[in-house]
C-alpha positions as YAML, in Angstrom:
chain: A
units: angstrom
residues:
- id: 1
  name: UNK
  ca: [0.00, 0.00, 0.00]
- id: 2
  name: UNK
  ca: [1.48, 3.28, -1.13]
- id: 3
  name: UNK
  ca: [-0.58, 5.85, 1.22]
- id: 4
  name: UNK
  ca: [-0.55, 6.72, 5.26]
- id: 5
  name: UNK
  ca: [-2.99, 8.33, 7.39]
- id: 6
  name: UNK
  ca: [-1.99, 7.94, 10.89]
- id: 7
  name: UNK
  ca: [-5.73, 9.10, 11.63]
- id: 8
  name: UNK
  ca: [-6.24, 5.33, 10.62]
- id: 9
  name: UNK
  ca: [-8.24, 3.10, 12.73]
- id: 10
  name: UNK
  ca: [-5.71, 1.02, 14.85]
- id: 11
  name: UNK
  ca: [-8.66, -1.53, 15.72]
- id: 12
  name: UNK
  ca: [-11.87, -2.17, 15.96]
- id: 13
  name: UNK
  ca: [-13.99, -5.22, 18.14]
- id: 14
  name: UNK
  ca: [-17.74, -6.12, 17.95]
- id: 15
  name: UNK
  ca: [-18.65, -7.16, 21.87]
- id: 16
  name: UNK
  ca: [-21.75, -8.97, 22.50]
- id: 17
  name: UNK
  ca: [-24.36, -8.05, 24.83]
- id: 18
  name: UNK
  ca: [-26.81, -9.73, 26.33]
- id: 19
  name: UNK
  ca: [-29.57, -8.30, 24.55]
- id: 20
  name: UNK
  ca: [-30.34, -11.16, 21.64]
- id: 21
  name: UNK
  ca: [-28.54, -9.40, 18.23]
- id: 22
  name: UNK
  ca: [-27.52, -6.07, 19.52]
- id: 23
  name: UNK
  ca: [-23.55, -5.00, 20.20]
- id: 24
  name: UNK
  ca: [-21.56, -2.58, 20.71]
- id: 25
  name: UNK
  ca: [-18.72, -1.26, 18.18]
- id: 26
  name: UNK
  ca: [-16.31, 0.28, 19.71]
- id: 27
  name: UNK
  ca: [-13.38, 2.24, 17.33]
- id: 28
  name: UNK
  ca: [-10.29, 3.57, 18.75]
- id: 29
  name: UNK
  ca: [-8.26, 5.94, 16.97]
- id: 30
  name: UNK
  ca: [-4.86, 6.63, 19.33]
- id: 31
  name: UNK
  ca: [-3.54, 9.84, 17.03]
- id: 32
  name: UNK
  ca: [-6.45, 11.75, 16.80]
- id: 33
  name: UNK
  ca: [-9.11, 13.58, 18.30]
- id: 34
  name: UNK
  ca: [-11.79, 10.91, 18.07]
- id: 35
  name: UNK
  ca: [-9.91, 8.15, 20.13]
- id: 36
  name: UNK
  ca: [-12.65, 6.03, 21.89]
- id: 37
  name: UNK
  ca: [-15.40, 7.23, 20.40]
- id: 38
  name: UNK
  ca: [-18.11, 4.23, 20.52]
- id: 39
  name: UNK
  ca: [-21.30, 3.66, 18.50]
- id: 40
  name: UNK
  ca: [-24.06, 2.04, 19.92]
- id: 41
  name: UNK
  ca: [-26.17, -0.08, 17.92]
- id: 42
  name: UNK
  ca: [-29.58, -2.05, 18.89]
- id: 43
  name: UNK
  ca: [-31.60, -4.41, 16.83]
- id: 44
  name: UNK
  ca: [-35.54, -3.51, 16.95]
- id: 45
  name: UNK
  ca: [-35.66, -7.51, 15.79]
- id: 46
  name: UNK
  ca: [-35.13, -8.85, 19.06]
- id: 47
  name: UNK
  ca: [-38.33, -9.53, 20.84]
- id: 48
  name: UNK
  ca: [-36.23, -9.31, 23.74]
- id: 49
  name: UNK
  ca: [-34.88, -5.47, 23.45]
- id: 50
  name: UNK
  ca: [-38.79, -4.41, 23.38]
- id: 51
  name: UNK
  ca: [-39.06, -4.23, 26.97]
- id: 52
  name: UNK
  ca: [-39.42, -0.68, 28.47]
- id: 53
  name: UNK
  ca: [-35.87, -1.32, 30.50]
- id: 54
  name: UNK
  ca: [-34.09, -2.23, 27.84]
- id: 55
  name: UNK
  ca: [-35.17, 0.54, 25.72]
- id: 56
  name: UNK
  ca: [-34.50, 3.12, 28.24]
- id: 57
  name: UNK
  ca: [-31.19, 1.67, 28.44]
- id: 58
  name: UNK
  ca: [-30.69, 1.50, 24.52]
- id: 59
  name: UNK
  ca: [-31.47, 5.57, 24.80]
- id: 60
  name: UNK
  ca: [-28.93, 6.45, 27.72]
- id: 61
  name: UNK
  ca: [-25.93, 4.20, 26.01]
- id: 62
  name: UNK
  ca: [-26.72, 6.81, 22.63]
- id: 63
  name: UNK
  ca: [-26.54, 9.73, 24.54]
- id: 64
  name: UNK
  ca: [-23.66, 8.60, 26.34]
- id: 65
  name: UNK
  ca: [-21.42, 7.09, 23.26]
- id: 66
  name: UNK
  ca: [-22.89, 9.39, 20.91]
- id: 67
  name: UNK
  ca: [-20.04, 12.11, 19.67]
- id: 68
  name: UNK
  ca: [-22.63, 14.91, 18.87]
- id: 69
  name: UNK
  ca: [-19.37, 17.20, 19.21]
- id: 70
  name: UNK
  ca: [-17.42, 15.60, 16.29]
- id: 71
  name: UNK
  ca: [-20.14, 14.68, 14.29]
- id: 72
  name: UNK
  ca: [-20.18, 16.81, 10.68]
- id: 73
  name: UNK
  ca: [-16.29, 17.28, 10.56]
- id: 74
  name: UNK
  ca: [-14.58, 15.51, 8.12]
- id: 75
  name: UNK
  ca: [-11.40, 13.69, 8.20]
- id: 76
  name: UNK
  ca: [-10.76, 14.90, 4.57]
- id: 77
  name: UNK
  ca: [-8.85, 17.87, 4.43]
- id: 78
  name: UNK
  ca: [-6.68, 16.08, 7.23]
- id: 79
  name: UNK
  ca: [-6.35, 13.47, 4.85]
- id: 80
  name: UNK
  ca: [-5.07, 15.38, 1.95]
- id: 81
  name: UNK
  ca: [-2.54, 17.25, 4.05]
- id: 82
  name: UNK
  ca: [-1.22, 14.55, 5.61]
- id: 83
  name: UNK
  ca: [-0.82, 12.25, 1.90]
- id: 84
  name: UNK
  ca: [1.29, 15.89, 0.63]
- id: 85
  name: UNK
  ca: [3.46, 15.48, 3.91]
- id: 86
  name: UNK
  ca: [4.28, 11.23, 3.87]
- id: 87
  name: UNK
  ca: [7.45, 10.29, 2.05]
- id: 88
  name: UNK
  ca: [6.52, 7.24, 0.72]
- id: 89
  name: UNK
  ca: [3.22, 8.78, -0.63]
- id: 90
  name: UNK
  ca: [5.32, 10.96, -2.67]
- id: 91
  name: UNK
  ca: [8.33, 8.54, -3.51]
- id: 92
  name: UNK
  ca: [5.22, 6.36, -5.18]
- id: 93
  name: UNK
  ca: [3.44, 9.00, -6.46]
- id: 94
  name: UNK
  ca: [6.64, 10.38, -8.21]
- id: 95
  name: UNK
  ca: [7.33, 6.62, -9.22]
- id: 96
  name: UNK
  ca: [3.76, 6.39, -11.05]
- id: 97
  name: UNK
  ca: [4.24, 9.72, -12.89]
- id: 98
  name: UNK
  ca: [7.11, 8.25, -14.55]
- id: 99
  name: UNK
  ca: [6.24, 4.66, -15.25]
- id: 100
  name: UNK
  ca: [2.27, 4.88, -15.33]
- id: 101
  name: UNK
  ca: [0.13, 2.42, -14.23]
- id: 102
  name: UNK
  ca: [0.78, -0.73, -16.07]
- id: 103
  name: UNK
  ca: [4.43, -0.60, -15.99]
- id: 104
  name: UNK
  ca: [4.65, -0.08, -12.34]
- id: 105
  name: UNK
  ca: [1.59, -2.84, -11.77]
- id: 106
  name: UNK
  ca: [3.85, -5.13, -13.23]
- id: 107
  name: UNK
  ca: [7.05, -3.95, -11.45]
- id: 108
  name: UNK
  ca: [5.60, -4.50, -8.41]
- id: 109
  name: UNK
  ca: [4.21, -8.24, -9.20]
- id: 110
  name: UNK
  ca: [7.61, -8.88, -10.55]
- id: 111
  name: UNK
  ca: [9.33, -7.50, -7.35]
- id: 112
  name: UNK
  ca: [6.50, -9.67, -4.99]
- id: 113
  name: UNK
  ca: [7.18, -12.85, -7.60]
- id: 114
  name: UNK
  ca: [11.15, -12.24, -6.72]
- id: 115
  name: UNK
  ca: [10.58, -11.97, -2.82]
- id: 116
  name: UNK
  ca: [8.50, -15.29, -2.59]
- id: 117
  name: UNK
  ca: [11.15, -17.15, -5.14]
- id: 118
  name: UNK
  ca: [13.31, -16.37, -2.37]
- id: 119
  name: UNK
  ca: [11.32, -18.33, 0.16]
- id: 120
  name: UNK
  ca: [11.16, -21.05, -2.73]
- id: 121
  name: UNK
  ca: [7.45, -20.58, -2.65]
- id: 122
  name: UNK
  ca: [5.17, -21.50, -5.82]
- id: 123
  name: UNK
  ca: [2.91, -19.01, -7.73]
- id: 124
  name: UNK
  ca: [-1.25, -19.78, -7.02]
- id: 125
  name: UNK
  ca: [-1.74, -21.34, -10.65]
- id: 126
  name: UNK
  ca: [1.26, -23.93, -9.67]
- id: 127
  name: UNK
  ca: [0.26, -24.33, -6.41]
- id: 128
  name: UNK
  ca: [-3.97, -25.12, -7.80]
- id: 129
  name: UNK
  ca: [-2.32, -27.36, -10.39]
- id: 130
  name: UNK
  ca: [-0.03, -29.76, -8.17]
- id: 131
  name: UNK
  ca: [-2.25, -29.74, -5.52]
- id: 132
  name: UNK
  ca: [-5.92, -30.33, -6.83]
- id: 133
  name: UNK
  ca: [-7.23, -28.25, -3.60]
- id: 134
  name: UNK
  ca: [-10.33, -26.53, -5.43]
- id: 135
  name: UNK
  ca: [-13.21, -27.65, -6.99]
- id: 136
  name: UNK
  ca: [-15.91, -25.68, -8.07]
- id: 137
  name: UNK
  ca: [-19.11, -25.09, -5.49]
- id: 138
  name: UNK
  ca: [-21.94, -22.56, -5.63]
- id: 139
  name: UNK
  ca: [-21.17, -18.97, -5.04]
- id: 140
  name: UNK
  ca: [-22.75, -17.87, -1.55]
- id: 141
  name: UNK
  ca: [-21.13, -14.52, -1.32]
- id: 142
  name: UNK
  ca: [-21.57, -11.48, -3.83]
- id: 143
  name: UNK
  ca: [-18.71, -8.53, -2.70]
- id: 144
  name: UNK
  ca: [-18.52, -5.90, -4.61]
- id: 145
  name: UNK
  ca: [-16.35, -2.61, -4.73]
- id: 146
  name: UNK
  ca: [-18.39, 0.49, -5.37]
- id: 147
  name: UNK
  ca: [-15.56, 3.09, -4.85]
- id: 148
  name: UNK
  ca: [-12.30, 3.76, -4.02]
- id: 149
  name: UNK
  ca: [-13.51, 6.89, -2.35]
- id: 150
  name: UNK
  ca: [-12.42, 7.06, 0.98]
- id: 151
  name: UNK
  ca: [-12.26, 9.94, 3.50]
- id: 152
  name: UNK
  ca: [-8.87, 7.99, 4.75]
- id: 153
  name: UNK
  ca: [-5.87, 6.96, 2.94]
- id: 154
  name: UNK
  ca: [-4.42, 3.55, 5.09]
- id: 155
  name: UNK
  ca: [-1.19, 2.44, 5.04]
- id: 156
  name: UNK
  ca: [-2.87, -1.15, 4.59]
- id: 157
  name: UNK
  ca: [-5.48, -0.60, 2.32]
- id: 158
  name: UNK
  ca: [-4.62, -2.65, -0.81]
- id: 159
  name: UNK
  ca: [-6.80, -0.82, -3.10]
- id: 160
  name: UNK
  ca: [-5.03, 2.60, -2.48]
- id: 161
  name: UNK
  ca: [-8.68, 4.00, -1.14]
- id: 162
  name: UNK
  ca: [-8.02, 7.81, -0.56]
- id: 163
  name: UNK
  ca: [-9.82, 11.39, -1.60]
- id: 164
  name: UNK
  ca: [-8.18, 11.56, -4.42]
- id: 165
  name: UNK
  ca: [-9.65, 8.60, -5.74]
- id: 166
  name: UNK
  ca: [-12.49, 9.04, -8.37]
- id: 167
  name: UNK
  ca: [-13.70, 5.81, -9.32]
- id: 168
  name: UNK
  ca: [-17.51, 5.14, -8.05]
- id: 169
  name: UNK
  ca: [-19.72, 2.76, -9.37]
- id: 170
  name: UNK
  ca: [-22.81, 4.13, -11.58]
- id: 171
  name: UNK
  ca: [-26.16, 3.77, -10.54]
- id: 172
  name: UNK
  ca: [-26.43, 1.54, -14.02]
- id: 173
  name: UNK
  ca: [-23.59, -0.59, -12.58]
- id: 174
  name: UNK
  ca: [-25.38, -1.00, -9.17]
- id: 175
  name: UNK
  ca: [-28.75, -1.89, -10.50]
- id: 176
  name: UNK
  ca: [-27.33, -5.04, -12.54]
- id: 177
  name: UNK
  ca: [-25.48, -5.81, -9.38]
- id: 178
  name: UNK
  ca: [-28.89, -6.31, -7.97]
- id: 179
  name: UNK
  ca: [-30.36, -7.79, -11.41]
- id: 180
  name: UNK
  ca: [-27.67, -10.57, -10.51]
- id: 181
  name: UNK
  ca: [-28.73, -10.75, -6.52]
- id: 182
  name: UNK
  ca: [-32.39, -11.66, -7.75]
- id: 183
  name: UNK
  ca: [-31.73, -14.12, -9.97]
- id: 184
  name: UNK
  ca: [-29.27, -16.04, -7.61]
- id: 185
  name: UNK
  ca: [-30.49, -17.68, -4.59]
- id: 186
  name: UNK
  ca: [-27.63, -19.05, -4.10]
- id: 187
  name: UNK
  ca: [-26.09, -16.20, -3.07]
- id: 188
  name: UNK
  ca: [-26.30, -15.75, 0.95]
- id: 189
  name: UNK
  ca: [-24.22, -12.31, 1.38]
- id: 190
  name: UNK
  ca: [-24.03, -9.28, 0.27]
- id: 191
  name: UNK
  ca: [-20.65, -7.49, 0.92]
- id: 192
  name: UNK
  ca: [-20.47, -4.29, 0.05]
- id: 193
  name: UNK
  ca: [-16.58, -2.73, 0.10]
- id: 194
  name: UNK
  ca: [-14.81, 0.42, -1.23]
- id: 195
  name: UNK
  ca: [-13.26, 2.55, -0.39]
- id: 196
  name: UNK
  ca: [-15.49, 4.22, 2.15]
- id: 197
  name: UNK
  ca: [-18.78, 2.68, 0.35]
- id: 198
  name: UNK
  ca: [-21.12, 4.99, 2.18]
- id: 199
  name: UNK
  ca: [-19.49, 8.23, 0.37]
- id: 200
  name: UNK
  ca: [-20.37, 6.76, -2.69]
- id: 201
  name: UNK
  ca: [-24.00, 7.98, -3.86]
- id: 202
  name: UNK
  ca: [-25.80, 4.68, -4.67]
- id: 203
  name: UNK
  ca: [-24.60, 2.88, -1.22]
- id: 204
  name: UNK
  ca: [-28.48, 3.39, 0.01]
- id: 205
  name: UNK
  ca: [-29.82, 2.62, -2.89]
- id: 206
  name: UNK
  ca: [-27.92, -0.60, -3.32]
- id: 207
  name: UNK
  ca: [-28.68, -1.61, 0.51]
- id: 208
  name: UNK
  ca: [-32.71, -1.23, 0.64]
- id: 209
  name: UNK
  ca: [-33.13, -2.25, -2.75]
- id: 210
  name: UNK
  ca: [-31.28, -5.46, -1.84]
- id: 211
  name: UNK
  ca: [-33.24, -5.69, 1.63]
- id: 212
  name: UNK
  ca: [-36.63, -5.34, -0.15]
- id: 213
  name: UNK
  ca: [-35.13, -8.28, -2.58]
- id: 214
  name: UNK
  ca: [-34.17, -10.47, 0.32]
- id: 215
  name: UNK
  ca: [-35.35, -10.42, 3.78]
- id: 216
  name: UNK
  ca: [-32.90, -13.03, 4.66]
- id: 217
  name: UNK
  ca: [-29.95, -12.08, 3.06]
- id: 218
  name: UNK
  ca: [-27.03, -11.01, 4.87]
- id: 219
  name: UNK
  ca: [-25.54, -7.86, 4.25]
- id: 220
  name: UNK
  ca: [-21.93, -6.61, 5.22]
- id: 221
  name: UNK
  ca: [-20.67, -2.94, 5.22]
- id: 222
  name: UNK
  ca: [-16.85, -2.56, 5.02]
- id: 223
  name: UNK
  ca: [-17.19, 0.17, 7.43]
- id: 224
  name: UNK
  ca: [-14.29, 2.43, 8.60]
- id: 225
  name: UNK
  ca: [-16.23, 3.47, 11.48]
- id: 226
  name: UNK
  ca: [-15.24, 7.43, 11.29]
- id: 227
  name: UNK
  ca: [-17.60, 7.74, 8.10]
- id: 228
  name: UNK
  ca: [-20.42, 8.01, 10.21]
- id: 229
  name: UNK
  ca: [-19.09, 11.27, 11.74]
- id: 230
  name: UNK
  ca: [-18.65, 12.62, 8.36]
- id: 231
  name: UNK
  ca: [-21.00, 15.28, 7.03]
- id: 232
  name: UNK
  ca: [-24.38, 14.45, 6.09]
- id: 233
  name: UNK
  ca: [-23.86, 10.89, 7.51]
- id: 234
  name: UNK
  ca: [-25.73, 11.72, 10.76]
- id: 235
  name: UNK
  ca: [-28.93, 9.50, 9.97]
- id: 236
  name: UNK
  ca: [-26.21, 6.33, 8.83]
- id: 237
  name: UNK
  ca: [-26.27, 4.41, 12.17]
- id: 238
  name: UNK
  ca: [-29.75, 4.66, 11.83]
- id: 239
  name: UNK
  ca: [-30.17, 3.46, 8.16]
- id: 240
  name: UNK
  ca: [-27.86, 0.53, 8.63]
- id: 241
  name: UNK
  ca: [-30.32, -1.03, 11.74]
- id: 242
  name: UNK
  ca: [-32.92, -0.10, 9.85]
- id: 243
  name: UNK
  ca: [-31.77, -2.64, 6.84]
- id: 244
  name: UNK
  ca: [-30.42, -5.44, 9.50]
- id: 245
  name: UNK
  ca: [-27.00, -4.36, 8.01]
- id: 246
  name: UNK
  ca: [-24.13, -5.71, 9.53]
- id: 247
  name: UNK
  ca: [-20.50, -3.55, 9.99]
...
């Protein structure tokens, strides 16, 4: 990965709760002003969380994880400064501007292909071939990218998400993703990846439309957690309980 934002998020953990399909996320960021902020999330599903108690208690955890301080300020401009200040951000960027894309795609798998020689490891096709490991099953998982959009540019992010990045999926694009999801019930998952998918316009639109589709289907949102403090992303914890959507 050729980009660092030390406003990255160092970890995050889903704890259970009693409460039958609620939990807690909890994101820590150790560089930056929004270290420890927590999200609380509760599933209206649970026949359980309907009692007056637990609702009460639902309300107070809210008001007492809820960041109402930070939420509306974006990490982007942060972002962008900090990509103009990182070395190897620069040494890459430098490095693309005078191979271009292809050239330096293929110096890098040629540099990878050297390092695992090294180790006297095989390539995946040689590996498949000698080892007869796969065979072919039904597909239970559809992931797609919609973006490499991102209000963070990670050191580990293998798609090189950042601001900078343009490329969003179309709303065309989206609705044959969903033209696919309806006519394969094999399919058990949705996950939905980016960049920061939720910047990208069509994220909604892809989620309820695939809800309304499926009522069982899982869906996953590659969620960098400080998205939902970004602006106009107030109503996002909502919108994801609303669809069952998991982070």
């Amino acid at each position: 990965m050729i980009l660092s934002n030390r406003y990255a998020i160092a970890a995050t953990m889903l704890c259970p709760l009693v409460t039958r399909n609620s939990y807690v996320v909890l994101a820590f960021c150790p560089t930056y002003r929004r270290r420890h902020t927590t999200f609380f999330f509760s599933s209206s599903s649970s026949a359980a969380a309907s009692s007056k108690s637990q609702q009460d208690e639902s309300v107070l955890k809210q008001k007492e994880y809820r960041r109402l301080d930070l939420e509306g300020q974006s990490l982007i401009s942060d972002t962008l400064v900090q990509m103009q200040s990182d070395e190897l951000f620069l040494e890459t960027s430098q490095k693309l501007a005078s191979l271009g894309p292809k050239r330096m795609s293929l110096e890098e798998r040629k540099q990878r292909r050297r390092a695992l020689n090294v180790l006297g490891i095989p390539n995946f096709r040689q590996f498949v071939n000698s080892n007869n490991l796969f065979e072919r099953k039904a597909t239970t998982v559809l992931q797609i990218n919609i973006g490499l959009y991102c209000n963070q540019a990670c050191n580990h992010c293998h798609v090189e998400s950042s601001p900078q990045r343009t490329e969003m999926m179309t709303a065309e694009t989206a609705a044959q993703c969903l033209e696919l999801l309806k006519h394969s019930p094999e399919v058990t998952t949705l996950d939905i990846t980016g960049g920061a998918p939720e910047l990208n316009p069509n994220f909604r639109y892809l989620v309820e439309t695939a809800r309304a589709l499926r009522n069982d289907l899982i869906i996953i949102d590659r969620c960098n957690l400080t998205v939902l403090l970004e602006p106009n992303q107030h109503d996002l914890v909502d919108f994801l309980k609303q669809n069952q959507v998991r982070v």
